[in-house]
Amino acid sequence: MPTDADLVILGGGCAGLGLAFNLSPYGARAPRTLILEQRDAYRNDRTWCFWGDDATPFSQLAGRQWRHLRIAGDGRRIDFDCGNTPYRMLAADAYYAHTLQAISANPQLSLCLGHSVLSEPEYVGGVWRIETNQGSISAGSLVDTRPVQTPVTDKPLLWQSFCGHEIETAEAVFDPSIADLMDFSEVCESSIVFIYVLPVSETRALVEYTVFAASPLHARDLQQGLHAAIEQRTRGSTYTTLRSEYGCIPMGGDAVQSALTDSPRSQVRVGLSAGAARPATGYAFQRLQRWGAKCAQAMVMNGAPVPQSPDRLMTRTMDRLFLQVLRAQPALAPALFTAMFAGVDSRRLIRFLSDTGSLRDHAAVITALPAGPFLRHLFAGRAPA
């Protein structure tokens, strides 16, 4: 049966554009692809960060990078040297422009802005049918990158909620040579709170207020903490808010689904609600780019998309235990994170956090962390009721 496309990608965000970008070099071998995006235009609405050398995908598009990061908490201030894999900040507008240019160069790929999906896609007679505000669309394969509309709030071990403003100050108040990765200056008994500051210049920075908690928080719940963090960092200098960011990421648990197990092989779900982010950190950008390259190759070679590969068993086990301890004892977070960044060689820790760590890298992280909290949690879980 003729279809409108070989592949429909629902959502033209980081994951959807990343997959289409990876399809673009295949030329005429690429499947006929439609990317359905509900927004009418792209704007600089978010920031992605990652560690990487010059060969890491999209590193050259990063607008700023830092070789030194600071972690403050538990009475310590750690200066973390990133060496040859600096911490890079990629603005959304640079990513959008780069991927859209590549997509437009391949006539097999079409971006459809202003297309809202009206109902869940249906699989009938080996064909996907998608009802949109612009009409019905049919395709042989479907990749759904949209966020889950009604997330199961009681399943993730923790939720990472964050809100940030990129600001411009009237006076020089920032040190652009070092970024604050985690500043645990605010004490909270029931959740984990830290400040994240990426200084672009002496007068410009992205300041974010982040909370790890058992339930997701709305942007309005974070505004007071964000305002206090900005006031502390600007030290009374007047400032202008250039743009804002908000996000809520599930960290571990059953709500993170790596694939739709009850769906045909021709459909996969990808995104933050489908395991895109590393459970213990929330980093997702490079994970999505690796998936995009793998999925594009599978579409060209076999005509079917593939889901994101699950993390290795050791990584899943370590992340789950780490999150369980953080959820049970949030006050330990500053001590655990500072111990990790102070006690592990930067090259090993960056590989571990970037999902490329070896067994020795995992072992180094385990050795650096205090064993007591993890052993007590394990034995408590095995105790009879």
Coordinates of N, CA, C and O in Angstrom, one line a residue, residues 60-168:
Q60 N 32.2 21.3 17.9 CA 32.6 22.6 17.2 C 31.5 23.6 17.2 O 31.8 24.8 17.0
L61 N 30.3 23.2 17.5 CA 29.2 24.2 17.6 C 29.0 24.8 19.0 O 28.3 25.8 19.1
A62 N 29.7 24.3 19.9 CA 29.6 24.8 21.3 C 30.0 26.2 21.4 O 31.1 26.6 20.9
G63 N 29.2 27.1 22.0 CA 29.5 28.5 22.1 C 30.5 28.8 23.2 O 31.1 29.9 23.2
R64 N 30.6 27.9 24.1 CA 31.5 28.2 25.3 C 32.0 26.8 25.8 O 31.3 25.8 25.7
Q65 N 33.2 26.8 26.4 CA 33.7 25.6 27.0 C 34.5 25.9 28.2 O 35.0 27.0 28.3
W66 N 34.6 25.0 29.2 CA 35.3 25.2 30.4 C 36.2 24.0 30.7 O 35.7 22.9 30.7
R67 N 37.4 24.3 31.0 CA 38.4 23.2 31.4 C 38.4 23.0 32.9 O 39.0 22.1 33.4
H68 N 37.7 24.0 33.6 CA 37.7 23.8 35.1 C 36.2 24.0 35.5 O 35.5 24.9 35.1
L69 N 35.8 23.0 36.4 CA 34.5 23.1 37.0 C 34.7 23.1 38.5 O 35.7 22.6 39.1
R70 N 33.7 23.6 39.2 CA 33.7 23.7 40.7 C 32.5 23.0 41.2 O 31.4 23.1 40.8
I71 N 32.8 22.2 42.3 CA 31.8 21.5 43.0 C 31.9 21.9 44.5 O 33.0 21.7 45.1
A72 N 30.9 22.4 45.1 CA 31.0 23.0 46.4 C 29.9 22.3 47.3 O 28.7 22.3 46.9
G73 N 30.4 21.8 48.4 CA 29.4 21.2 49.4 C 30.1 20.4 50.4 O 31.3 20.1 50.3
D74 N 29.4 20.1 51.5 CA 30.0 19.4 52.6 C 31.3 20.1 53.2 O 32.2 19.4 53.6
G75 N 31.3 21.4 53.1 CA 32.4 22.1 53.6 C 33.7 22.1 52.7 O 34.8 22.5 53.1
R76 N 33.5 21.7 51.5 CA 34.6 21.5 50.5 C 34.3 22.3 49.2 O 33.2 22.4 48.9
R77 N 35.4 22.7 48.6 CA 35.3 23.3 47.2 C 36.3 22.6 46.3 O 37.5 22.7 46.5
I78 N 35.8 21.8 45.4 CA 36.6 21.0 44.5 C 36.8 21.7 43.2 O 35.8 22.1 42.5
D79 N 38.0 21.9 42.7 CA 38.3 22.5 41.4 C 38.6 21.3 40.5 O 39.6 20.6 40.7
F80 N 37.7 20.9 39.6 CA 37.8 19.7 38.8 C 38.4 20.1 37.4 O 37.8 20.9 36.7
D81 N 39.5 19.6 37.1 CA 40.2 19.9 35.8 C 39.8 18.9 34.8 O 40.0 17.7 34.9
C82 N 39.1 19.4 33.7 CA 38.6 18.5 32.7 C 39.6 18.1 31.7 O 39.3 17.2 30.8
G83 N 40.8 18.7 31.7 CA 41.9 18.3 30.8 C 41.5 18.5 29.3 O 41.1 19.6 28.9
N84 N 41.7 17.4 28.5 CA 41.4 17.5 27.1 C 40.0 17.3 26.7 O 39.7 17.3 25.5
T85 N 39.1 17.1 27.7 CA 37.7 16.9 27.3 C 36.9 18.0 28.1 O 36.2 17.7 29.1
P86 N 37.0 19.3 27.7 CA 36.3 20.3 28.4 C 34.8 20.2 28.4 O 34.2 19.4 27.6
Y87 N 34.2 20.8 29.4 CA 32.7 20.9 29.5 C 32.2 21.9 28.5 O 32.5 23.1 28.6
R88 N 31.4 21.5 27.6 CA 30.9 22.3 26.5 C 29.5 22.7 26.6 O 28.6 21.8 27.0
M89 N 29.1 23.9 26.2 CA 27.8 24.4 26.3 C 27.3 24.6 24.8 O 27.9 25.4 24.1
L90 N 26.2 23.9 24.4 CA 25.7 24.1 23.1 C 24.3 24.7 23.2 O 23.4 24.2 23.8
A91 N 24.2 25.9 22.6 CA 22.9 26.6 22.6 C 22.0 26.0 21.6 O 22.4 25.5 20.5
A92 N 20.7 26.0 21.9 CA 19.7 25.3 21.0 C 19.7 26.0 19.6 O 19.6 25.2 18.6
D93 N 19.9 27.3 19.5 CA 19.8 27.9 18.2 C 20.9 27.4 17.3 O 20.7 27.3 16.1
A94 N 22.1 27.2 17.8 CA 23.2 26.7 17.0 C 22.9 25.3 16.5 O 23.1 24.9 15.4
Y95 N 22.4 24.4 17.4 CA 22.0 23.0 17.1 C 20.9 23.0 16.0 O 21.0 22.3 15.0
Y96 N 19.9 23.8 16.2 CA 18.8 23.9 15.3 C 19.2 24.3 13.9 O 18.9 23.7 12.9
A97 N 20.0 25.4 13.8 CA 20.5 25.9 12.5 C 21.3 24.8 11.8 O 21.2 24.6 10.6
H98 N 22.2 24.1 12.5 CA 23.1 23.2 11.9 C 22.3 22.0 11.4 O 22.5 21.5 10.2
T99 N 21.4 21.4 12.2 CA 20.7 20.2 11.8 C 19.7 20.6 10.7 O 19.5 19.8 9.7
L100 N 19.0 21.7 10.8 CA 18.0 22.1 9.8 C 18.7 22.3 8.4 O 18.1 22.0 7.3
Q101 N 19.9 22.8 8.4 CA 20.6 23.0 7.1 C 20.9 21.7 6.5 O 20.7 21.5 5.2
A102 N 21.4 20.7 7.3 CA 21.7 19.4 6.7 C 20.4 18.7 6.2 O 20.4 18.1 5.1
I103 N 19.3 18.8 7.0 CA 18.1 18.2 6.6 C 17.5 18.8 5.3 O 17.1 18.1 4.4
S104 N 17.6 20.1 5.2 CA 17.1 20.8 3.9 C 17.9 20.4 2.7 O 17.4 20.5 1.6
A105 N 19.1 19.9 2.9 CA 20.0 19.6 1.7 C 19.6 18.2 1.1 O 20.1 17.9 0.0
N106 N 18.8 17.4 1.8 CA 18.4 16.1 1.3 C 16.9 16.1 1.0 O 16.1 16.2 1.9
P107 N 16.6 16.0 -0.3 CA 15.1 16.0 -0.6 C 14.3 14.9 -0.1 O 13.1 14.9 -0.1
Q108 N 15.0 13.9 0.4 CA 14.3 12.7 1.0 C 13.7 13.1 2.4 O 12.8 12.4 2.9
L109 N 14.2 14.2 3.0 CA 13.8 14.6 4.3 C 13.0 15.9 4.3 O 13.4 16.8 3.6
S110 N 11.8 15.9 5.0 CA 11.0 17.1 5.0 C 10.6 17.4 6.4 O 10.1 16.6 7.1
L111 N 10.8 18.7 6.8 CA 10.4 19.1 8.1 C 9.0 19.8 8.0 O 8.9 20.7 7.1
C112 N 8.0 19.4 8.7 CA 6.7 19.9 8.7 C 6.4 20.7 10.0 O 6.0 20.1 11.0
L113 N 6.6 22.0 10.0 CA 6.3 22.8 11.1 C 4.8 23.0 11.3 O 4.0 23.0 10.3
G114 N 4.3 23.3 12.5 CA 2.9 23.6 12.7 C 2.0 22.4 12.6 O 0.8 22.5 12.4
H115 N 2.6 21.2 12.7 CA 1.8 19.9 12.7 C 1.6 19.4 14.1 O 2.6 18.9 14.7
S116 N 0.4 19.4 14.6 CA 0.1 18.9 15.9 C -0.6 17.5 15.7 O -1.5 17.4 14.8
V117 N -0.2 16.5 16.4 CA -0.8 15.2 16.4 C -2.1 15.2 17.2 O -2.1 15.6 18.4
L118 N -3.2 14.9 16.6 CA -4.5 15.0 17.3 C -4.9 13.8 18.1 O -5.7 13.9 19.0
S119 N -4.4 12.6 17.7 CA -4.7 11.4 18.5 C -3.6 10.4 18.4 O -2.6 10.6 17.5
E120 N -3.6 9.4 19.1 CA -2.5 8.4 19.1 C -2.4 7.7 17.8 O -3.5 7.3 17.2
P121 N -1.2 7.6 17.2 CA -1.1 6.9 15.9 C -1.7 5.5 15.9 O -1.6 4.8 17.0
E122 N -2.3 5.0 14.8 CA -2.9 3.7 14.7 C -2.1 2.9 13.7 O -1.7 3.4 12.6
Y123 N -1.9 1.6 14.0 CA -1.2 0.7 13.1 C -2.3 -0.2 12.5 O -2.8 -1.1 13.1
V124 N -2.5 0.0 11.2 CA -3.6 -0.7 10.5 C -3.0 -1.3 9.2 O -2.5 -0.6 8.3
G125 N -3.1 -2.6 9.0 CA -2.7 -3.2 7.8 C -1.2 -3.0 7.5 O -0.9 -2.9 6.3
G126 N -0.4 -3.0 8.5 CA 1.0 -2.8 8.3 C 1.4 -1.3 8.0 O 2.6 -1.1 7.6
V127 N 0.5 -0.4 8.2 CA 0.8 1.0 7.9 C 0.4 1.9 9.2 O -0.6 1.6 9.8
W128 N 1.3 2.8 9.5 CA 0.9 3.8 10.5 C 0.1 4.9 10.0 O 0.5 5.5 8.9
R129 N -0.9 5.3 10.7 CA -1.8 6.4 10.3 C -1.7 7.4 11.4 O -2.1 7.1 12.6
I130 N -1.4 8.6 11.1 CA -1.2 9.7 12.1 C -2.2 10.8 11.7 O -2.1 11.4 10.6
E131 N -3.1 11.2 12.6 CA -4.0 12.3 12.3 C -3.5 13.6 12.9 O -3.1 13.6 14.1
T132 N -3.3 14.6 12.1 CA -2.8 15.9 12.5 C -3.7 17.0 12.1 O -4.7 16.8 11.4
N133 N -3.4 18.2 12.6 CA -4.2 19.3 12.3 C -4.1 19.7 10.9 O -4.9 20.6 10.4
Q134 N -3.2 19.1 10.1 CA -3.0 19.4 8.7 C -3.5 18.2 7.8 O -3.3 18.3 6.6
G135 N -4.1 17.2 8.5 CA -4.7 16.1 7.7 C -4.0 14.8 8.1 O -3.2 14.7 9.0
S136 N -4.4 13.7 7.5 CA -4.0 12.4 7.8 C -2.7 12.1 7.1 O -2.5 12.4 5.9
I137 N -1.7 11.4 7.8 CA -0.4 11.0 7.2 C -0.2 9.6 7.4 O -0.5 9.0 8.5
S138 N 0.3 8.9 6.4 CA 0.6 7.4 6.6 C 2.1 7.2 6.4 O 2.8 7.9 5.6
A139 N 2.6 6.1 7.1 CA 4.0 5.8 7.0 C 4.3 4.4 7.3 O 3.5 3.7 8.0
G140 N 5.4 3.8 6.8 CA 5.7 2.5 7.2 C 6.3 2.3 8.5 O 6.1 1.3 9.2
S141 N 7.1 3.3 9.0 CA 7.7 3.3 10.3 C 7.5 4.5 11.1 O 7.2 5.6 10.5
L142 N 7.5 4.5 12.4 CA 7.2 5.6 13.3 C 8.2 5.7 14.4 O 8.5 4.7 15.1
V143 N 8.8 6.9 14.6 CA 9.7 7.2 15.7 C 9.0 8.3 16.5 O 8.8 9.4 16.0
D144 N 8.7 8.0 17.7 CA 7.9 9.0 18.6 C 8.9 9.6 19.6 O 9.3 8.9 20.5
T145 N 9.2 10.8 19.4 CA 10.2 11.5 20.4 C 9.4 12.5 21.3 O 10.0 13.2 22.1
R146 N 8.1 12.5 21.2 CA 7.3 13.4 22.1 C 7.4 13.0 23.5 O 7.4 11.8 23.9
P147 N 7.4 14.0 24.4 CA 7.3 13.7 25.9 C 6.0 13.0 26.2 O 4.9 13.3 25.6
V148 N 6.0 12.1 27.2 CA 4.8 11.5 27.6 C 3.9 12.5 28.3 O 4.3 13.3 29.1
Q149 N 2.6 12.6 27.9 CA 1.7 13.7 28.3 C 1.3 13.5 29.8 O 1.2 14.5 30.5
T150 N 1.2 12.3 30.2 CA 0.8 12.0 31.6 C 1.8 11.1 32.3 O 1.6 9.9 32.4
P151 N 3.0 11.6 32.7 CA 4.0 10.8 33.3 C 3.6 10.1 34.6 O 2.8 10.7 35.3
V152 N 4.0 8.9 34.9 CA 3.7 8.3 36.1 C 4.6 8.8 37.2 O 5.8 8.5 37.3
T153 N 4.1 9.7 38.1 CA 4.9 10.4 39.0 C 5.5 9.6 40.1 O 6.4 10.0 40.8
D154 N 4.9 8.4 40.4 CA 5.4 7.7 41.6 C 6.4 6.6 41.2 O 6.8 5.8 42.0
K155 N 6.8 6.5 39.9 CA 7.7 5.4 39.5 C 9.2 5.8 39.5 O 10.0 5.0 39.9
P156 N 9.6 6.9 38.9 CA 11.0 7.3 39.0 C 11.5 7.3 40.4 O 10.8 7.7 41.3
L157 N 12.8 7.0 40.6 CA 13.4 7.1 41.9 C 13.5 8.5 42.4 O 13.2 8.8 43.5
L158 N 13.8 9.4 41.4 CA 13.9 10.8 41.7 C 13.5 11.6 40.4 O 13.5 11.0 39.3
W159 N 13.1 12.9 40.6 CA 12.8 13.8 39.5 C 13.8 14.9 39.6 O 14.1 15.5 40.7
Q160 N 14.5 15.2 38.5 CA 15.3 16.4 38.4 C 14.6 17.5 37.8 O 14.3 17.5 36.6
S161 N 14.2 18.5 38.6 CA 13.5 19.7 38.1 C 14.4 20.9 38.2 O 15.1 21.1 39.2
F162 N 14.4 21.7 37.1 CA 15.4 22.8 37.1 C 14.7 24.0 36.4 O 13.9 23.8 35.5
C163 N 15.1 25.2 36.8 CA 14.7 26.4 36.1 C 15.9 27.4 36.1 O 16.6 27.5 37.1
G164 N 16.1 28.0 35.0 CA 17.2 28.9 34.9 C 17.0 30.1 34.1 O 16.1 30.2 33.2
H165 N 17.8 31.2 34.3 CA 17.7 32.4 33.5 C 19.1 32.7 33.0 O 20.1 32.5 33.7
E166 N 19.2 33.0 31.7 CA 20.5 33.6 31.2 C 20.4 35.1 31.4 O 19.5 35.7 30.9
I167 N 21.4 35.6 32.1 CA 21.3 37.0 32.5 C 22.5 37.8 32.0 O 23.6 37.3 31.8
E168 N 22.3 39.1 31.9 CA 23.4 40.1 31.6 C 23.4 41.1 32.7 O 22.4 41.7 33.0

